[in-house]
mmCIF file of C-alpha atoms in Angstrom:
data_model
loop_
_atom_site.group_PDB
_atom_site.id
_atom_site.type_symbol
_atom_site.label_atom_id
_atom_site.label_comp_id
_atom_site.label_asym_id
_atom_site.label_seq_id
_atom_site.Cartn_x
_atom_site.Cartn_y
_atom_site.Cartn_z
ATOM 1 C CA UNK A 1 -177.597 -21.290 -96.108
ATOM 2 C CA UNK A 2 -176.353 -24.290 -97.996
ATOM 3 C CA UNK A 3 -177.341 -26.779 -95.305
ATOM 4 C CA UNK A 4 -180.911 -25.581 -94.806
ATOM 5 C CA UNK A 5 -182.596 -28.094 -97.125
ATOM 6 C CA UNK A 6 -180.876 -31.278 -95.827
ATOM 7 C CA UNK A 7 -181.740 -30.283 -92.231
ATOM 8 C CA UNK A 8 -185.356 -29.246 -92.873
ATOM 9 C CA UNK A 9 -186.821 -32.567 -91.629
ATOM 10 C CA UNK A 10 -184.787 -32.468 -88.392
ATOM 11 C CA UNK A 11 -185.714 -28.846 -87.773
ATOM 12 C CA UNK A 12 -189.409 -29.728 -88.223
ATOM 13 C CA UNK A 13 -189.024 -32.531 -85.667
ATOM 14 C CA UNK A 14 -187.402 -30.116 -83.194
ATOM 15 C CA UNK A 15 -184.148 -32.109 -83.153
ATOM 16 C CA UNK A 16 -181.994 -29.440 -84.819
ATOM 17 C CA UNK A 17 -181.918 -25.673 -84.632
ATOM 18 C CA UNK A 18 -180.549 -24.283 -87.871
ATOM 19 C CA UNK A 19 -179.115 -20.768 -88.117
ATOM 20 C CA UNK A 20 -178.611 -19.968 -91.771
ATOM 21 C CA UNK A 21 -176.828 -17.099 -93.468
ATOM 22 C CA UNK A 22 -174.633 -16.505 -90.426
ATOM 23 C CA UNK A 23 -172.632 -13.480 -91.768
ATOM 24 C CA UNK A 24 -175.881 -11.559 -92.315
ATOM 25 C CA UNK A 25 -176.305 -11.410 -88.524
ATOM 26 C CA UNK A 26 -173.213 -9.228 -88.247
ATOM 27 C CA UNK A 27 -173.244 -6.715 -91.082
ATOM 28 C CA UNK A 28 -176.193 -7.629 -93.254
ATOM 29 C CA UNK A 29 -175.654 -7.542 -96.983
ATOM 30 C CA UNK A 30 -172.365 -5.651 -96.569
ATOM 31 C CA UNK A 31 -170.506 -8.809 -95.577
ATOM 32 C CA UNK A 32 -172.739 -11.398 -97.261
ATOM 33 C CA UNK A 33 -170.067 -11.905 -99.951
ATOM 34 C CA UNK A 34 -167.678 -13.309 -97.333
ATOM 35 C CA UNK A 35 -169.835 -16.447 -97.239
ATOM 36 C CA UNK A 36 -171.600 -16.516 -100.586
ATOM 37 C CA UNK A 37 -168.973 -15.933 -103.247
ATOM 38 C CA UNK A 38 -166.436 -18.792 -103.431
ATOM 39 C CA UNK A 39 -163.419 -17.730 -105.413
ATOM 40 C CA UNK A 40 -163.906 -13.996 -104.955
ATOM 41 C CA UNK A 41 -161.367 -11.925 -103.067
ATOM 42 C CA UNK A 42 -163.979 -11.318 -100.339
ATOM 43 C CA UNK A 43 -164.731 -14.995 -99.715
ATOM 44 C CA UNK A 44 -163.820 -16.010 -96.146
ATOM 45 C CA UNK A 45 -165.804 -19.183 -95.382
ATOM 46 C CA UNK A 46 -164.682 -19.479 -91.750
ATOM 47 C CA UNK A 47 -164.476 -15.787 -90.904
ATOM 48 C CA UNK A 48 -167.268 -16.062 -88.339
ATOM 49 C CA UNK A 49 -166.568 -19.600 -87.129
ATOM 50 C CA UNK A 50 -165.647 -18.600 -83.572
ATOM 51 C CA UNK A 51 -168.743 -16.415 -83.293
ATOM 52 C CA UNK A 52 -170.903 -19.330 -84.510
ATOM 53 C CA UNK A 53 -169.363 -21.665 -81.931
ATOM 54 C CA UNK A 54 -169.845 -19.133 -79.135
ATOM 55 C CA UNK A 55 -173.457 -18.557 -80.226
ATOM 56 C CA UNK A 56 -174.109 -22.298 -80.011
ATOM 57 C CA UNK A 57 -172.448 -22.685 -76.629
ATOM 58 C CA UNK A 58 -174.252 -19.729 -75.045
ATOM 59 C CA UNK A 59 -177.582 -20.548 -76.729
ATOM 60 C CA UNK A 60 -177.624 -23.994 -75.156
ATOM 61 C CA UNK A 61 -176.104 -23.116 -71.802
ATOM 62 C CA UNK A 62 -178.405 -24.631 -69.214
ATOM 63 C CA UNK A 63 -180.515 -26.342 -71.908
ATOM 64 C CA UNK A 64 -178.170 -29.108 -73.064
ATOM 65 C CA UNK A 65 -176.120 -31.540 -71.026
ATOM 66 C CA UNK A 66 -173.397 -31.740 -73.678
ATOM 67 C CA UNK A 67 -172.662 -29.802 -76.873
ATOM 68 C CA UNK A 68 -170.432 -31.138 -79.649
ATOM 69 C CA UNK A 69 -168.784 -28.747 -82.074
ATOM 70 C CA UNK A 70 -168.182 -30.416 -85.416
ATOM 71 C CA UNK A 71 -166.694 -28.102 -88.000
ATOM 72 C CA UNK A 72 -167.917 -29.810 -91.149
ATOM 73 C CA UNK A 73 -170.902 -31.932 -92.100
ATOM 74 C CA UNK A 74 -168.510 -34.734 -93.073
ATOM 75 C CA UNK A 75 -167.027 -34.980 -89.562
ATOM 76 C CA UNK A 76 -168.331 -37.522 -87.099
ATOM 77 C CA UNK A 77 -167.728 -38.856 -83.609
ATOM 78 C CA UNK A 78 -166.521 -42.423 -83.139
ATOM 79 C CA UNK A 79 -165.990 -44.099 -79.790
ATOM 80 C CA UNK A 80 -163.437 -46.936 -80.107
ATOM 81 C CA UNK A 81 -164.524 -50.132 -78.392
ATOM 82 C CA UNK A 82 -168.174 -49.134 -78.315
ATOM 83 C CA UNK A 83 -170.802 -49.602 -80.997
ATOM 84 C CA UNK A 84 -174.422 -48.682 -81.500
ATOM 85 C CA UNK A 85 -176.582 -45.628 -81.056
ATOM 86 C CA UNK A 86 -175.616 -45.107 -77.386
ATOM 87 C CA UNK A 87 -171.836 -45.345 -77.834
ATOM 88 C CA UNK A 88 -171.218 -41.657 -77.183
ATOM 89 C CA UNK A 89 -173.584 -41.614 -74.195
ATOM 90 C CA UNK A 90 -171.789 -44.576 -72.647
ATOM 91 C CA UNK A 91 -168.464 -42.778 -73.185
ATOM 92 C CA UNK A 92 -169.764 -39.664 -71.419
ATOM 93 C CA UNK A 93 -171.512 -41.563 -68.589
ATOM 94 C CA UNK A 94 -168.471 -41.656 -66.235
ATOM 95 C CA UNK A 95 -168.125 -37.882 -66.689
ATOM 96 C CA UNK A 96 -171.779 -37.169 -65.977
ATOM 97 C CA UNK A 97 -171.460 -37.004 -62.177
ATOM 98 C CA UNK A 98 -168.747 -34.349 -62.569
ATOM 99 C CA UNK A 99 -170.411 -32.493 -65.471
ATOM 100 C CA UNK A 100 -171.121 -29.342 -63.469
ATOM 101 C CA UNK A 101 -167.375 -28.949 -62.797
ATOM 102 C CA UNK A 102 -166.198 -29.712 -66.354
ATOM 103 C CA UNK A 103 -165.771 -26.869 -68.814
ATOM 104 C CA UNK A 104 -165.073 -29.054 -71.846
ATOM 105 C CA UNK A 105 -163.908 -32.420 -73.085
ATOM 106 C CA UNK A 106 -161.358 -32.327 -75.855
ATOM 107 C CA UNK A 107 -161.345 -35.214 -78.284
ATOM 108 C CA UNK A 108 -158.405 -36.011 -80.533
ATOM 109 C CA UNK A 109 -158.823 -35.779 -84.245
ATOM 110 C CA UNK A 110 -157.789 -38.563 -86.594
ATOM 111 C CA UNK A 111 -157.303 -37.852 -90.289
ATOM 112 C CA UNK A 112 -158.386 -40.336 -92.920
ATOM 113 C CA UNK A 113 -157.739 -40.555 -96.629
ATOM 114 C CA UNK A 114 -154.693 -40.625 -98.830
ATOM 115 C CA UNK A 115 -151.957 -43.211 -98.797
ATOM 116 C CA UNK A 116 -150.702 -44.411 -95.424
ATOM 117 C CA UNK A 117 -147.281 -43.071 -94.478
ATOM 118 C CA UNK A 118 -144.669 -44.713 -92.290
ATOM 119 C CA UNK A 119 -144.844 -42.841 -88.967
ATOM 120 C CA UNK A 120 -144.779 -43.574 -85.240
ATOM 121 C CA UNK A 121 -148.236 -42.063 -84.548
ATOM 122 C CA UNK A 122 -151.688 -42.482 -86.072
ATOM 123 C CA UNK A 123 -151.849 -38.789 -86.931
ATOM 124 C CA UNK A 124 -148.438 -39.013 -88.587
ATOM 125 C CA UNK A 125 -149.576 -41.855 -90.822
#
């Protein structure tokens, strides 16, 4: 997988579990081209995205208090009005006492980049 090397240190520390070459888990070499050949007619980089998300959620069921699904390594979580390394934890703290009855927390996405457009909403800009 393309992200194996940058994560190696975190895997060694036990902070990250990395599952590389995801399509190989489904059909071996038969479908490897769906992930490894950008530009080919077989290339489908997000073909197994839902399966990867479900694997993560079920793998950590009962082991993690919260799981965040970020779809790209350039995505990040930002908590407005809070700063520092515990910003996300402080955001989730009021939900903690109800965590066993919560199936998920959906966070809005804000797009950045490009020229600002005149619109009524942040997403529209």
